[in-house]
Amino acid sequence: MGKTVGIDDMAAYLPKLYVDAEELAKERNIPPSKITKGLGIERLAIPDAHEDAATMAAMATLELMEKNDLSPKDIDFIEIATETSPDASKPISCYVQGMLEQIYGRGSFDHVGAPETKFACVGATYALIDRLAYIASGWNRAEYSIVVATDIARYRLNSSGEPTQGAAAIALLLKEEPRLLAYEPEFTGFGTIDDRDFFRPVESKTAVVDGQYSIGCYLRDMRIAADAYKRNMVKLGVLKSLRESVVEKIGLASFHTPFPKMAQYAFASFLIHDWRGLPKWKKIIEKIGPEPSREGLSDVEFYISEEYKNFRRKFVKTEEFQSEYKSKIENSLIALRQIGNSYTASVWLGVESHFETRNDDLAGKRFGIGSYGSGSSAIVCSFIVQPEYKEVVKKMDLMRKLDERQRIPIDVYEDLHEGRLKLHESVIPPKNEFALVSFGNKSYDYGYRYYKYIT
Ligand code: CAA
């Protein structure tokens, strides 16, 4: 047995502005229920003019440091995961290091390692596993490391992806003997396939996405990773055979959630795959009819075929699905419905949403993570909720932050989206926060980003 390592605490940062999903739908001539019920989104978090993925990451990190009373010398690494970095060369983590030194003093963070990890929405989970492995190896020079997931999900105005936009950051504090979640490295499963479902060329501010196809890629990779996770459980004797259910071993879970309905699709596919062959599956297909045939179809074609979608629609209405979904997944979506997509931060915001909204005792439960990044790769892994987790949860306040935001009208949202507001024209002028204040305009710093803590 190696050392026990994991997540000791987390701190989320949300932009203070949001767009109401119904209002956006009306403006775009889409039935509002398509967004609120069909996709499951109620509000979309929108960054202000002075914000970017770096300021959001710095704000989340500062809160994490302050609420745990940490000083710079306690921190070994600050690793940032993002797919919306403003710079193709300099990592956000180094900008964040500089911002933190404005608070803690020049040179105070010069000992930290500060890489940036990119793999679309699965980047933070990769960064987390790397950093935890480093701590478990004993190579760390300070007790804590921080991994921050930060992203701004942005699609073209009027595109099918537009209603799924959002933004957020979440900082995860990692250490040995964590108080919140202990990682189970031995079960982790990966599923990776070079694909074109979603990408953002360096010259573009918005992503290119093949929407329905991307859903198929998500489900395919998640199944490959889940199969690997299950095989590892069998190898280590947690399951006796591949015919046993893996979902029964999991107490609660969070999936990458580009829009809340996707978590339902993912969990339904997970259960269909997991329950096939169990005695209860026979009863289910007696009620809803047999699973459609895959013959002649690739995995992605199958997952996005009308036949499979119809079958899944019937399955999600069964009592068996509903009871698993309500007890294991639904709470992760309470916050995510109010944020929209936040790419690599999303799955971890789902974790915090569970912690803040569940009243039952979670200590000792296995917390499953289904992380997906386009391009494409999925990670299925798990943690055990630690006995002292409630003390940590007491200081989490994502739900409060959700309530304290300001709604903006669609024309203001469009101005922000299209970059028509200058840095000093923020809807809410920055106060007690990091802000992007200027861009370099000399030959030696053209385009460089200057950040300042505004009091
Ligand atoms: N009232 C209620 N529900 C309605 C409705 C209405 N008037 N009209 C449609 N719906 C329902 C549909 O029935 C469907 O639900 P079910 O599957 O349960 O039946 C749901 O709304 C969605 O409908 P569509 O599939 O027709 O939606 P769409 O094709 O217009 O858009 C999308 C969905 C393709 C995901 C689009 O939002 C998009 O392109 N999003 C960006 C890409 C994305 O998020 N991909 C997800 C996987 S990739 C990933 O996860 C990485 C990442 O973060 C990007």
Short mmCIF file of C-alpha atoms and ligand atoms in Angstrom, two decimals:
data_model
loop_
_atom_site.label_atom_id
_atom_site.label_comp_id
_atom_site.label_asym_id
_atom_site.label_seq_id
_atom_site.Cartn_x
_atom_site.Cartn_y
_atom_site.Cartn_z
CA MET A 1 0.00 0.00 0.00
CA GLY A 2 1.32 3.43 -0.94
CA LYS A 3 0.67 6.65 0.94
CA THR A 4 -2.88 7.97 1.22
CA VAL A 5 -3.09 11.12 -0.87
CA GLY A 6 -6.00 13.18 -2.11
CA ILE A 7 -8.02 16.38 -1.98
CA ASP A 8 -7.95 18.26 1.30
CA ASP A 9 -10.20 21.18 0.35
CA MET A 10 -11.55 23.09 -2.65
CA ALA A 11 -12.49 26.70 -3.47
CA ALA A 12 -14.60 27.79 -6.44
CA TYR A 13 -14.62 31.13 -8.20
CA LEU A 14 -17.59 32.30 -10.25
CA PRO A 15 -17.90 35.45 -12.36
CA LYS A 16 -20.44 37.81 -10.79
CA LEU A 17 -22.54 38.11 -13.96
CA TYR A 18 -25.00 35.71 -15.52
CA VAL A 19 -27.41 35.45 -18.41
CA ASP A 20 -30.82 33.98 -17.85
CA ALA A 21 -31.30 30.91 -20.07
CA GLU A 22 -34.98 31.62 -20.82
CA GLU A 23 -34.17 35.17 -21.91
CA LEU A 24 -31.40 33.92 -24.19
CA ALA A 25 -33.74 31.31 -25.67
CA LYS A 26 -36.43 33.91 -26.44
CA GLU A 27 -33.85 36.17 -28.06
CA ARG A 28 -32.68 33.29 -30.26
CA ASN A 29 -36.19 32.06 -31.10
CA ILE A 30 -35.63 28.74 -29.34
CA PRO A 31 -38.37 27.35 -27.07
CA PRO A 32 -37.11 28.19 -23.53
CA SER A 33 -37.93 24.67 -22.34
CA LYS A 34 -35.41 23.29 -24.86
CA ILE A 35 -32.64 24.96 -22.81
CA THR A 36 -34.07 24.73 -19.29
CA LYS A 37 -35.51 21.21 -19.57
CA GLY A 38 -33.93 19.75 -22.72
CA LEU A 39 -30.36 20.76 -21.82
CA GLY A 40 -30.98 21.47 -18.12
CA ILE A 41 -29.41 24.95 -18.00
CA GLU A 42 -31.01 27.83 -16.07
CA ARG A 43 -28.23 30.42 -15.94
CA LEU A 44 -24.97 30.94 -17.79
CA ALA A 45 -22.02 32.42 -15.89
CA ILE A 46 -20.44 35.26 -17.89
CA PRO A 47 -17.00 36.80 -17.15
CA ASP A 48 -16.78 40.58 -16.92
CA ALA A 49 -14.51 42.71 -19.14
CA HIS A 50 -11.55 42.59 -16.71
CA GLU A 51 -11.69 38.81 -16.25
CA ASP A 52 -10.04 35.91 -18.01
CA ALA A 53 -9.10 32.34 -17.14
CA ALA A 54 -6.01 33.62 -15.27
CA THR A 55 -7.84 36.08 -12.98
CA MET A 56 -10.46 33.43 -12.19
CA ALA A 57 -7.73 30.90 -11.32
CA ALA A 58 -5.91 33.45 -9.13
CA MET A 59 -9.13 34.29 -7.27
CA ALA A 60 -9.88 30.61 -6.58
CA THR A 61 -6.30 30.00 -5.42
CA LEU A 62 -6.28 33.05 -3.13
CA GLU A 63 -9.51 31.93 -1.46
CA LEU A 64 -8.13 28.42 -0.98
CA MET A 65 -4.94 29.81 0.59
CA GLU A 66 -6.80 32.21 2.87
CA LYS A 67 -9.45 29.85 4.16
CA ASN A 68 -6.80 27.26 5.03
CA ASP A 69 -4.46 29.83 6.50
CA LEU A 70 -1.64 28.72 4.20
CA SER A 71 1.53 30.63 3.50
CA PRO A 72 3.54 30.43 0.26
CA LYS A 73 6.19 28.17 1.78
CA ASP A 74 3.49 25.51 2.37
CA ILE A 75 2.94 25.18 -1.38
CA ASP A 76 5.03 22.93 -3.63
CA PHE A 77 3.26 23.29 -7.01
CA ILE A 78 0.59 25.51 -8.50
CA GLU A 79 -0.56 23.63 -11.59
CA ILE A 80 -3.29 25.09 -13.75
CA ALA A 81 -5.46 23.17 -16.16
CA THR A 82 -7.26 25.11 -18.86
CA GLU A 83 -8.23 24.97 -22.49
CA THR A 84 -8.88 28.71 -22.66
CA SER A 85 -5.48 30.09 -21.84
CA PRO A 86 -5.00 33.52 -23.39
CA ASP A 87 -1.38 32.74 -24.28
CA ALA A 88 -0.03 29.96 -26.49
CA SER A 89 3.38 29.99 -24.77
CA LYS A 90 3.29 31.41 -21.25
CA PRO A 91 1.23 29.26 -18.87
CA ILE A 92 -1.57 30.79 -16.82
CA SER A 93 0.07 29.27 -13.74
CA CYS A 94 2.94 31.75 -14.04
CA TYR A 95 0.57 34.71 -14.34
CA VAL A 96 -1.20 33.35 -11.25
CA GLN A 97 2.13 33.07 -9.43
CA GLY A 98 2.73 36.75 -10.18
CA MET A 99 -0.75 37.77 -9.03
CA LEU A 100 -0.35 35.89 -5.75
CA GLU A 101 2.97 37.65 -5.13
CA GLN A 102 1.10 40.96 -5.24
CA ILE A 103 -0.63 39.74 -2.06
CA TYR A 104 2.09 37.68 -0.37
CA GLY A 105 5.13 39.72 -1.38
CA ARG A 106 7.61 39.71 -4.24
CA GLY A 107 9.66 36.50 -4.30
CA SER A 108 7.30 34.72 -1.88
CA PHE A 109 6.27 32.11 -4.46
CA ASP A 110 9.55 31.83 -6.38
CA HIS A 111 10.11 28.25 -5.13
CA VAL A 112 6.94 26.76 -6.69
CA GLY A 113 6.69 24.57 -9.74
CA ALA A 114 4.07 26.07 -12.05
CA PRO A 115 3.13 24.05 -15.13
CA GLU A 116 -0.04 24.26 -17.19
CA THR A 117 -1.86 21.17 -18.39
CA LYS A 118 -4.09 21.02 -21.43
CA PHE A 119 -6.49 18.33 -22.48
CA ALA A 120 -9.82 20.06 -23.10
CA CYS A 121 -12.23 19.40 -20.22
CA VAL A 122 -10.30 16.45 -18.78
CA GLY A 123 -7.12 18.50 -18.21
CA ALA A 124 -7.65 19.15 -14.50
CA THR A 125 -8.21 15.48 -13.76
CA TYR A 126 -4.95 14.63 -15.52
CA ALA A 127 -3.15 17.40 -13.58
CA LEU A 128 -4.62 16.16 -10.33
CA ILE A 129 -3.49 12.58 -10.90
CA ASP A 130 0.03 13.74 -11.81
CA ARG A 131 0.35 15.92 -8.73
CA LEU A 132 -1.08 13.24 -6.43
CA ALA A 133 1.38 10.70 -7.82
CA TYR A 134 4.20 13.15 -7.12
CA ILE A 135 3.08 13.61 -3.52
CA ALA A 136 2.66 9.85 -3.10
CA SER A 137 6.21 9.35 -4.40
CA GLY A 138 7.58 11.55 -1.60
CA TRP A 139 9.31 13.92 -4.06
CA ASN A 140 7.35 16.94 -2.83
CA ARG A 141 9.30 19.63 -0.97
CA ALA A 142 6.32 21.22 0.77
CA GLU A 143 3.19 19.70 2.24
CA TYR A 144 0.61 21.03 -0.22
CA SER A 145 0.13 21.35 -3.95
CA ILE A 146 -2.65 23.21 -5.72
CA VAL A 147 -4.33 22.22 -8.97
CA VAL A 148 -6.68 24.81 -10.46
CA ALA A 149 -9.23 24.12 -13.16
CA THR A 150 -10.24 27.33 -14.96
CA ASP A 151 -12.14 27.90 -18.18
CA ILE A 152 -14.43 30.14 -20.14
CA ALA A 153 -16.73 28.15 -22.43
CA ARG A 154 -17.45 30.28 -25.46
CA TYR A 155 -19.15 29.40 -28.76
CA ARG A 156 -20.25 31.58 -31.65
CA LEU A 157 -23.36 33.73 -31.07
CA ASN A 158 -26.47 31.98 -32.46
CA SER A 159 -24.72 28.59 -32.62
CA SER A 160 -26.18 25.40 -31.10
CA GLY A 161 -23.45 25.49 -28.46
CA GLU A 162 -24.25 29.06 -27.34
CA PRO A 163 -26.81 28.10 -24.65
CA THR A 164 -24.21 25.82 -23.03
CA GLN A 165 -21.63 28.56 -22.41
CA GLY A 166 -20.39 29.37 -18.91
CA ALA A 167 -17.26 30.09 -16.89
CA ALA A 168 -15.72 29.18 -13.53
CA ALA A 169 -12.55 28.15 -11.75
CA ILE A 170 -12.01 25.74 -8.91
CA ALA A 171 -8.81 25.28 -6.90
CA LEU A 172 -8.09 21.88 -5.35
CA LEU A 173 -5.76 21.55 -2.39
CA LEU A 174 -3.76 18.30 -2.45
CA LYS A 175 -1.80 16.58 0.29
CA GLU A 176 -1.03 13.38 2.09
CA GLU A 177 -3.73 12.25 4.56
CA PRO A 178 -6.37 14.62 3.12
CA ARG A 179 -9.48 15.65 5.10
CA LEU A 180 -11.95 15.48 2.17
CA LEU A 181 -11.31 12.81 -0.47
CA ALA A 182 -8.69 10.03 -0.49
CA TYR A 183 -7.71 8.92 -4.01
CA GLU A 184 -7.90 5.27 -5.10
CA PRO A 185 -5.17 5.26 -7.77
CA GLU A 186 -5.23 1.53 -8.37
CA PHE A 187 -8.67 1.54 -10.05
CA THR A 188 -8.27 4.52 -12.39
CA GLY A 189 -9.25 3.79 -16.00
CA PHE A 190 -8.45 5.82 -19.12
CA GLY A 191 -10.03 5.85 -22.59
CA THR A 192 -8.34 7.87 -25.33
CA ILE A 193 -9.07 8.21 -29.06
CA ASP A 194 -7.68 10.80 -31.47
CA ASP A 195 -10.90 12.47 -32.70
CA ARG A 196 -12.23 15.77 -34.04
CA ASP A 197 -15.39 16.29 -31.98
CA PHE A 198 -14.41 19.69 -30.51
CA PHE A 199 -11.31 21.87 -30.86
CA ARG A 200 -10.23 25.50 -30.93
CA PRO A 201 -7.60 26.55 -33.47
CA VAL A 202 -5.07 28.95 -31.85
CA GLU A 203 -6.28 31.90 -33.90
CA SER A 204 -9.90 31.46 -32.76
CA LYS A 205 -11.64 32.69 -29.60
CA THR A 206 -14.53 30.25 -29.99
CA ALA A 207 -14.50 26.47 -30.25
CA VAL A 208 -15.42 24.46 -33.33
CA VAL A 209 -17.77 21.68 -32.32
CA ASP A 210 -19.72 18.89 -33.99
CA GLY A 211 -22.40 18.81 -31.26
CA GLN A 212 -24.16 15.47 -31.65
CA TYR A 213 -20.94 13.76 -32.70
CA SER A 214 -19.21 15.09 -29.55
CA ILE A 215 -21.89 13.46 -27.41
CA GLY A 216 -21.11 10.12 -29.09
CA CYS A 217 -17.37 10.56 -28.48
CA TYR A 218 -18.02 11.38 -24.81
CA LEU A 219 -20.10 8.22 -24.35
CA ARG A 220 -17.61 6.03 -26.24
CA ASP A 221 -14.54 7.17 -24.29
CA MET A 222 -16.39 7.04 -20.98
CA ARG A 223 -17.33 3.43 -21.68
CA ILE A 224 -13.72 2.50 -22.50
CA ALA A 225 -12.50 4.16 -19.28
CA ALA A 226 -15.31 2.59 -17.21
CA ASP A 227 -14.44 -0.87 -18.56
CA ALA A 228 -10.80 -0.30 -17.57
CA TYR A 229 -11.90 0.87 -14.10
CA LYS A 230 -14.04 -2.23 -13.68
CA ARG A 231 -11.26 -4.56 -14.84
CA ASN A 232 -8.96 -2.98 -12.24
CA MET A 233 -11.58 -3.58 -9.56
CA VAL A 234 -11.78 -7.24 -10.57
CA LYS A 235 -7.99 -7.56 -10.62
CA LEU A 236 -7.80 -6.19 -7.09
CA GLY A 237 -10.65 -8.36 -5.81
CA VAL A 238 -13.18 -5.58 -5.10
CA LEU A 239 -15.43 -7.25 -7.68
CA LYS A 240 -15.44 -11.02 -8.07
CA SER A 241 -16.01 -10.93 -11.81
CA LEU A 242 -16.82 -8.62 -14.70
CA ARG A 243 -20.42 -9.80 -14.42
CA GLU A 244 -20.85 -7.96 -11.11
CA SER A 245 -22.12 -4.37 -11.02
CA VAL A 246 -19.54 -1.64 -10.53
CA VAL A 247 -22.18 1.04 -9.90
CA GLU A 248 -23.21 -0.74 -6.70
CA LYS A 249 -19.72 -0.06 -5.35
CA ILE A 250 -20.08 3.69 -5.94
CA GLY A 251 -21.92 5.88 -3.42
CA LEU A 252 -22.11 9.10 -5.44
CA ALA A 253 -20.53 10.53 -8.56
CA SER A 254 -19.85 13.61 -10.64
CA PHE A 255 -19.54 13.58 -14.44
CA HIS A 256 -18.12 16.20 -16.76
CA THR A 257 -21.21 18.30 -17.45
CA PRO A 258 -21.17 20.43 -20.60
CA PHE A 259 -24.93 20.75 -19.91
CA PRO A 260 -26.77 18.87 -17.16
CA LYS A 261 -28.68 16.55 -19.50
CA MET A 262 -25.30 15.18 -20.64
CA ALA A 263 -24.67 13.84 -17.12
CA GLN A 264 -27.97 12.01 -17.41
CA TYR A 265 -27.01 10.58 -20.83
CA ALA A 266 -23.65 9.52 -19.42
CA PHE A 267 -25.04 7.89 -16.30
CA ALA A 268 -27.76 6.13 -18.31
CA SER A 269 -25.18 4.69 -20.73
CA PHE A 270 -23.04 3.71 -17.77
CA LEU A 271 -25.92 1.81 -16.15
CA ILE A 272 -27.10 0.16 -19.37
CA HIS A 273 -23.59 -1.17 -19.85
CA ASP A 274 -23.15 -2.12 -16.20
CA TRP A 275 -26.52 -3.84 -15.68
CA ARG A 276 -26.59 -5.79 -18.95
CA GLY A 277 -26.46 -9.44 -17.89
CA LEU A 278 -27.71 -8.84 -14.31
CA PRO A 279 -31.04 -10.45 -13.32
CA LYS A 280 -32.62 -6.99 -12.90
CA TRP A 281 -31.80 -6.14 -16.54
CA LYS A 282 -34.19 -8.85 -17.77
CA LYS A 283 -37.02 -7.17 -15.86
CA ILE A 284 -36.09 -3.76 -17.25
CA ILE A 285 -36.10 -4.87 -20.88
CA GLU A 286 -39.38 -6.67 -20.33
CA LYS A 287 -40.76 -3.21 -19.54
CA ILE A 288 -38.99 -1.08 -22.16
CA GLY A 289 -38.12 -3.52 -24.93
CA PRO A 290 -34.71 -4.81 -26.05
CA GLU A 291 -31.61 -2.72 -26.61
CA PRO A 292 -31.23 -1.85 -30.33
CA SER A 293 -28.65 -3.69 -32.39
CA ARG A 294 -25.20 -2.19 -32.97
CA GLU A 295 -24.62 -4.14 -36.15
CA GLY A 296 -22.82 -2.19 -38.86
CA LEU A 297 -22.44 0.89 -36.64
CA SER A 298 -19.33 2.38 -35.05
CA ASP A 299 -19.59 3.16 -31.33
CA VAL A 300 -20.22 6.85 -32.01
CA GLU A 301 -22.81 6.13 -34.72
CA PHE A 302 -24.58 3.79 -32.33
CA TYR A 303 -24.63 6.25 -29.39
CA ILE A 304 -26.12 9.03 -31.50
CA SER A 305 -28.55 6.85 -33.46
CA GLU A 306 -32.27 7.58 -32.98
CA GLU A 307 -32.79 3.92 -31.99
CA TYR A 308 -30.33 4.16 -29.10
CA LYS A 309 -31.61 7.60 -28.00
CA ASN A 310 -35.18 6.26 -27.94
CA PHE A 311 -34.11 3.26 -25.91
CA ARG A 312 -32.22 5.53 -23.48
CA ARG A 313 -35.24 7.87 -23.18
CA LYS A 314 -37.35 4.87 -22.09
CA PHE A 315 -34.63 3.63 -19.73
CA VAL A 316 -34.25 6.99 -17.92
CA LYS A 317 -37.96 6.88 -17.09
CA THR A 318 -37.69 3.54 -15.24
CA GLU A 319 -37.83 3.50 -11.44
CA GLU A 320 -34.53 1.63 -11.39
CA PHE A 321 -32.72 4.42 -13.24
CA GLN A 322 -34.46 7.23 -11.37
CA SER A 323 -33.59 5.91 -7.95
CA GLU A 324 -29.88 5.49 -8.81
CA TYR A 325 -29.77 8.88 -10.52
CA LYS A 326 -31.41 10.71 -7.62
CA SER A 327 -29.20 9.15 -4.98
CA LYS A 328 -25.87 9.28 -6.86
CA ILE A 329 -25.84 12.07 -9.47
CA GLU A 330 -28.57 14.68 -9.13
CA ASN A 331 -26.97 16.84 -6.44
CA SER A 332 -23.91 17.44 -8.60
CA LEU A 333 -26.17 19.30 -11.03
CA ILE A 334 -27.69 21.78 -8.56
CA ALA A 335 -24.79 24.19 -9.03
CA LEU A 336 -24.04 23.21 -12.62
CA ARG A 337 -27.54 24.19 -13.83
CA GLN A 338 -26.73 27.72 -12.65
CA ILE A 339 -23.27 27.94 -14.25
CA GLY A 340 -23.39 26.33 -17.70
CA ASN A 341 -20.29 24.65 -19.07
CA SER A 342 -17.00 25.50 -17.42
CA TYR A 343 -15.02 22.86 -19.34
CA THR A 344 -12.27 21.45 -17.11
CA ALA A 345 -13.75 22.95 -13.93
CA SER A 346 -17.16 21.38 -14.43
CA VAL A 347 -16.64 17.89 -13.00
CA TRP A 348 -15.01 19.36 -9.86
CA LEU A 349 -17.76 21.95 -9.37
CA GLY A 350 -20.12 18.96 -9.48
CA VAL A 351 -18.15 17.46 -6.58
CA GLU A 352 -18.52 20.66 -4.54
CA SER A 353 -22.21 20.84 -5.43
CA HIS A 354 -22.71 17.35 -3.95
CA PHE A 355 -20.87 18.26 -0.78
CA GLU A 356 -22.78 21.49 -0.24
CA THR A 357 -26.26 20.17 -0.95
CA ARG A 358 -26.38 16.67 0.55
CA ASN A 359 -27.52 16.19 4.11
CA ASP A 360 -26.87 12.46 4.41
CA ASP A 361 -23.63 11.21 5.92
CA LEU A 362 -21.14 10.68 3.10
CA ALA A 363 -18.17 9.54 5.20
CA GLY A 364 -16.69 6.30 3.88
CA LYS A 365 -18.61 6.45 0.58
CA ARG A 366 -16.86 5.91 -2.73
CA PHE A 367 -17.04 9.10 -4.84
CA GLY A 368 -16.83 8.33 -8.57
CA ILE A 369 -15.48 10.78 -11.14
CA GLY A 370 -16.31 10.57 -14.85
CA SER A 371 -14.11 13.16 -16.52
CA TYR A 372 -14.20 13.75 -20.31
CA GLY A 373 -12.19 15.98 -22.60
CA SER A 374 -12.85 16.35 -26.31
CA GLY A 375 -10.19 15.40 -28.72
CA SER A 376 -10.64 12.92 -26.90
CA SER A 377 -10.08 11.22 -23.56
CA ALA A 378 -12.05 10.04 -20.53
CA ILE A 379 -10.90 9.19 -17.03
CA VAL A 380 -12.99 7.15 -14.62
CA CYS A 381 -11.59 7.18 -11.11
CA SER A 382 -12.69 7.29 -7.50
CA PHE A 383 -12.03 8.65 -4.04
CA ILE A 384 -13.20 7.72 -0.55
CA VAL A 385 -14.97 10.48 1.41
CA GLN A 386 -12.96 11.03 4.59
CA PRO A 387 -14.41 10.95 8.14
CA GLU A 388 -13.62 14.64 8.83
CA TYR A 389 -15.08 15.91 5.53
CA LYS A 390 -17.95 17.83 7.21
CA GLU A 391 -15.55 20.27 8.84
CA VAL A 392 -14.13 21.12 5.42
CA VAL A 393 -17.56 21.42 3.80
CA LYS A 394 -18.64 23.97 6.43
CA LYS A 395 -16.37 26.56 4.80
CA MET A 396 -17.48 25.88 1.20
CA ASP A 397 -19.76 28.53 -0.23
CA LEU A 398 -20.44 27.89 -3.89
CA MET A 399 -24.19 28.05 -3.31
CA ARG A 400 -23.92 31.51 -1.74
CA LYS A 401 -21.82 32.73 -4.66
CA LEU A 402 -24.45 31.49 -7.10
CA ASP A 403 -27.11 33.57 -5.37
CA GLU A 404 -25.09 36.77 -5.23
CA ARG A 405 -24.64 37.31 -8.95
CA GLN A 406 -26.08 40.03 -11.17
CA ARG A 407 -28.24 39.26 -14.20
CA ILE A 408 -27.21 41.06 -17.38
CA PRO A 409 -29.37 41.74 -20.45
CA ILE A 410 -28.59 40.03 -23.74
CA ASP A 411 -27.11 43.13 -25.41
CA VAL A 412 -24.57 43.51 -22.58
CA TYR A 413 -23.76 39.80 -22.77
CA GLU A 414 -23.19 40.16 -26.53
CA ASP A 415 -20.90 43.15 -26.00
CA LEU A 416 -18.83 41.11 -23.55
CA HIS A 417 -18.86 38.08 -25.83
CA GLU A 418 -17.64 40.07 -28.83
CA GLY A 419 -15.01 41.95 -26.79
CA ARG A 420 -16.70 45.30 -27.40
CA LEU A 421 -16.23 46.44 -23.78
CA LYS A 422 -12.76 47.75 -22.90
CA LEU A 423 -10.90 46.46 -19.83
CA HIS A 424 -11.99 49.50 -17.78
CA GLU A 425 -15.64 49.20 -18.89
CA SER A 426 -16.57 46.29 -16.61
CA VAL A 427 -20.24 45.88 -15.76
CA ILE A 428 -19.21 45.63 -12.10
CA PRO A 429 -15.93 47.48 -11.60
CA PRO A 430 -13.38 45.20 -9.88
CA LYS A 431 -13.03 45.53 -6.11
CA ASN A 432 -10.94 43.31 -3.85
CA GLU A 433 -10.05 41.15 -6.80
CA PHE A 434 -7.48 40.48 -9.50
CA ALA A 435 -8.15 42.24 -12.78
CA LEU A 436 -6.61 42.28 -16.22
CA VAL A 437 -5.68 45.95 -16.44
CA SER A 438 -3.71 46.43 -19.66
CA PHE A 439 -1.98 44.87 -22.64
CA GLY A 440 1.61 45.61 -23.54
CA ASN A 441 1.99 47.78 -26.65
CA LYS A 442 5.77 48.12 -27.03
CA SER A 443 7.82 45.95 -29.33
CA TYR A 444 9.16 43.94 -26.37
CA ASP A 445 5.81 43.31 -24.64
CA TYR A 446 3.20 43.55 -27.38
CA GLY A 447 0.10 41.68 -26.19
CA TYR A 448 1.56 40.86 -22.76
CA ARG A 449 -1.14 40.76 -20.08
CA TYR A 450 -0.76 42.95 -17.00
CA TYR A 451 -2.76 42.03 -13.91
CA LYS A 452 -3.35 43.95 -10.70
CA TYR A 453 -5.09 43.29 -7.41
CA ILE A 454 -7.64 46.13 -7.17
CA THR A 455 -8.65 47.12 -3.65
N1 CAA B 1 -38.63 21.34 -24.63
C1 CAA B 1 -37.99 20.44 -23.87
N2 CAA B 1 -37.00 19.65 -24.32
C2 CAA B 1 -36.62 19.79 -25.61
C3 CAA B 1 -37.26 20.72 -26.47
C4 CAA B 1 -38.30 21.51 -25.93
N3 CAA B 1 -38.94 22.42 -26.66
N4 CAA B 1 -36.67 20.62 -27.69
C5 CAA B 1 -35.70 19.67 -27.59
N5 CAA B 1 -35.68 19.18 -26.33
C6 CAA B 1 -34.78 18.16 -25.78
C7 CAA B 1 -34.47 17.02 -26.74
O1 CAA B 1 -35.53 16.08 -26.73
C8 CAA B 1 -33.18 16.49 -26.10
O2 CAA B 1 -33.45 15.75 -24.94
P1 CAA B 1 -33.47 14.13 -24.93
O3 CAA B 1 -32.17 13.67 -25.53
O4 CAA B 1 -33.60 13.79 -23.50
O5 CAA B 1 -34.64 13.72 -25.73
C9 CAA B 1 -32.49 17.75 -25.63
O6 CAA B 1 -33.51 18.75 -25.58
C10 CAA B 1 -31.37 18.22 -26.53
O7 CAA B 1 -31.87 18.33 -27.82
P2 CAA B 1 -30.94 18.19 -29.11
O8 CAA B 1 -30.09 16.97 -28.96
O9 CAA B 1 -31.79 18.28 -30.31
O10 CAA B 1 -30.05 19.48 -28.95
P3 CAA B 1 -29.13 20.22 -30.02
O11 CAA B 1 -28.59 19.24 -31.01
O12 CAA B 1 -29.79 21.41 -30.54
O13 CAA B 1 -27.98 20.77 -29.08
C11 CAA B 1 -25.80 20.09 -28.32
C12 CAA B 1 -27.31 20.00 -28.13
C13 CAA B 1 -25.41 19.37 -29.61
C14 CAA B 1 -25.13 19.43 -27.17
C15 CAA B 1 -25.40 21.58 -28.45
O14 CAA B 1 -25.79 22.28 -27.29
C16 CAA B 1 -23.89 21.77 -28.60
O15 CAA B 1 -23.37 21.74 -29.72
N6 CAA B 1 -23.19 21.98 -27.47
C17 CAA B 1 -21.73 22.13 -27.43
C18 CAA B 1 -21.02 20.78 -27.51
C19 CAA B 1 -21.24 19.94 -26.29
O16 CAA B 1 -21.58 20.42 -25.22
N7 CAA B 1 -21.00 18.62 -26.43
C20 CAA B 1 -21.13 17.70 -25.32
C21 CAA B 1 -20.17 16.53 -25.42
S1 CAA B 1 -18.49 17.08 -25.69
C22 CAA B 1 -17.98 17.59 -24.14
O17 CAA B 1 -18.56 17.24 -23.17
C23 CAA B 1 -16.79 18.51 -24.06
C24 CAA B 1 -17.28 19.88 -23.85
O18 CAA B 1 -17.44 20.33 -22.71
C25 CAA B 1 -17.61 20.71 -25.01
#
